[in-house]
């Protein structure tokens, strides 16, 4: 179990680094689209009053751009969680203590890298098995 945990934490840490890169790119793209006046002009051109005649084209464009900015911020927050997850996975892989395994489980789910969570669960099981074996040997 300990070997499986170490392998899963390594794979999860590498995957978290890749996710960080992708989330940063997506976040900056969406934030850029939300603050670009050319995108606003394109949205105004594409506005179709048949769907909702009570909304002006300017309000429509501002709403869509606000959504882009909000989505970009969510991606940046996800990137920050992935950075934390990668750091905890690398440290947890080398030290292997119980609090780091619990943090791997928590941040594995928060950063959408389930591999770290599974590695943390395996690490906890291996830690409990080692404790029980040490108690039985005494």
Short mmCIF file of C-alpha atoms in Angstrom, two decimals, residues 57-102:
data_model
loop_
_atom_site.label_atom_id
_atom_site.label_comp_id
_atom_site.label_asym_id
_atom_site.label_seq_id
_atom_site.Cartn_x
_atom_site.Cartn_y
_atom_site.Cartn_z
CA UNK A 57 -27.27 44.96 -26.84
CA UNK A 58 -24.93 46.85 -24.48
CA UNK A 59 -26.41 45.15 -21.39
CA UNK A 60 -26.16 41.80 -23.16
CA UNK A 61 -22.47 42.32 -23.95
CA UNK A 62 -21.68 43.51 -20.41
CA UNK A 63 -23.42 40.46 -18.94
CA UNK A 64 -21.52 38.01 -21.14
CA UNK A 65 -18.22 39.76 -20.43
CA UNK A 66 -18.93 39.71 -16.68
CA UNK A 67 -19.50 35.98 -16.98
CA UNK A 68 -16.17 35.61 -18.79
CA UNK A 69 -14.35 37.48 -16.02
CA UNK A 70 -16.05 35.42 -13.31
CA UNK A 71 -15.13 32.20 -15.11
CA UNK A 72 -11.55 33.42 -15.46
CA UNK A 73 -11.35 34.11 -11.73
CA UNK A 74 -12.67 30.60 -11.02
CA UNK A 75 -9.93 29.15 -13.23
CA UNK A 76 -7.25 31.19 -11.44
CA UNK A 77 -8.54 30.00 -8.04
CA UNK A 78 -8.47 26.41 -9.34
CA UNK A 79 -4.86 26.96 -10.45
CA UNK A 80 -3.93 28.17 -6.96
CA UNK A 81 -5.55 25.09 -5.43
CA UNK A 82 -3.62 22.88 -7.87
CA UNK A 83 -0.33 24.55 -6.89
CA UNK A 84 -1.06 23.87 -3.23
CA UNK A 85 -2.09 20.32 -4.11
CA UNK A 86 1.15 19.66 -6.00
CA UNK A 87 3.29 20.97 -3.13
CA UNK A 88 1.42 18.89 -0.56
CA UNK A 89 1.67 15.80 -2.78
CA UNK A 90 5.44 16.14 -3.22
CA UNK A 91 5.98 16.75 0.50
CA UNK A 92 3.52 14.04 1.52
CA UNK A 93 5.22 11.58 -0.80
CA UNK A 94 8.59 12.14 0.84
CA UNK A 95 7.46 12.36 4.49
CA UNK A 96 4.36 10.18 4.47
CA UNK A 97 2.90 11.32 7.80
CA UNK A 98 -0.79 11.23 8.63
CA UNK A 99 -1.62 14.98 8.53
CA UNK A 100 -0.08 15.31 5.07
CA UNK A 101 -2.10 12.35 3.82
CA UNK A 102 -5.28 13.97 5.14
#
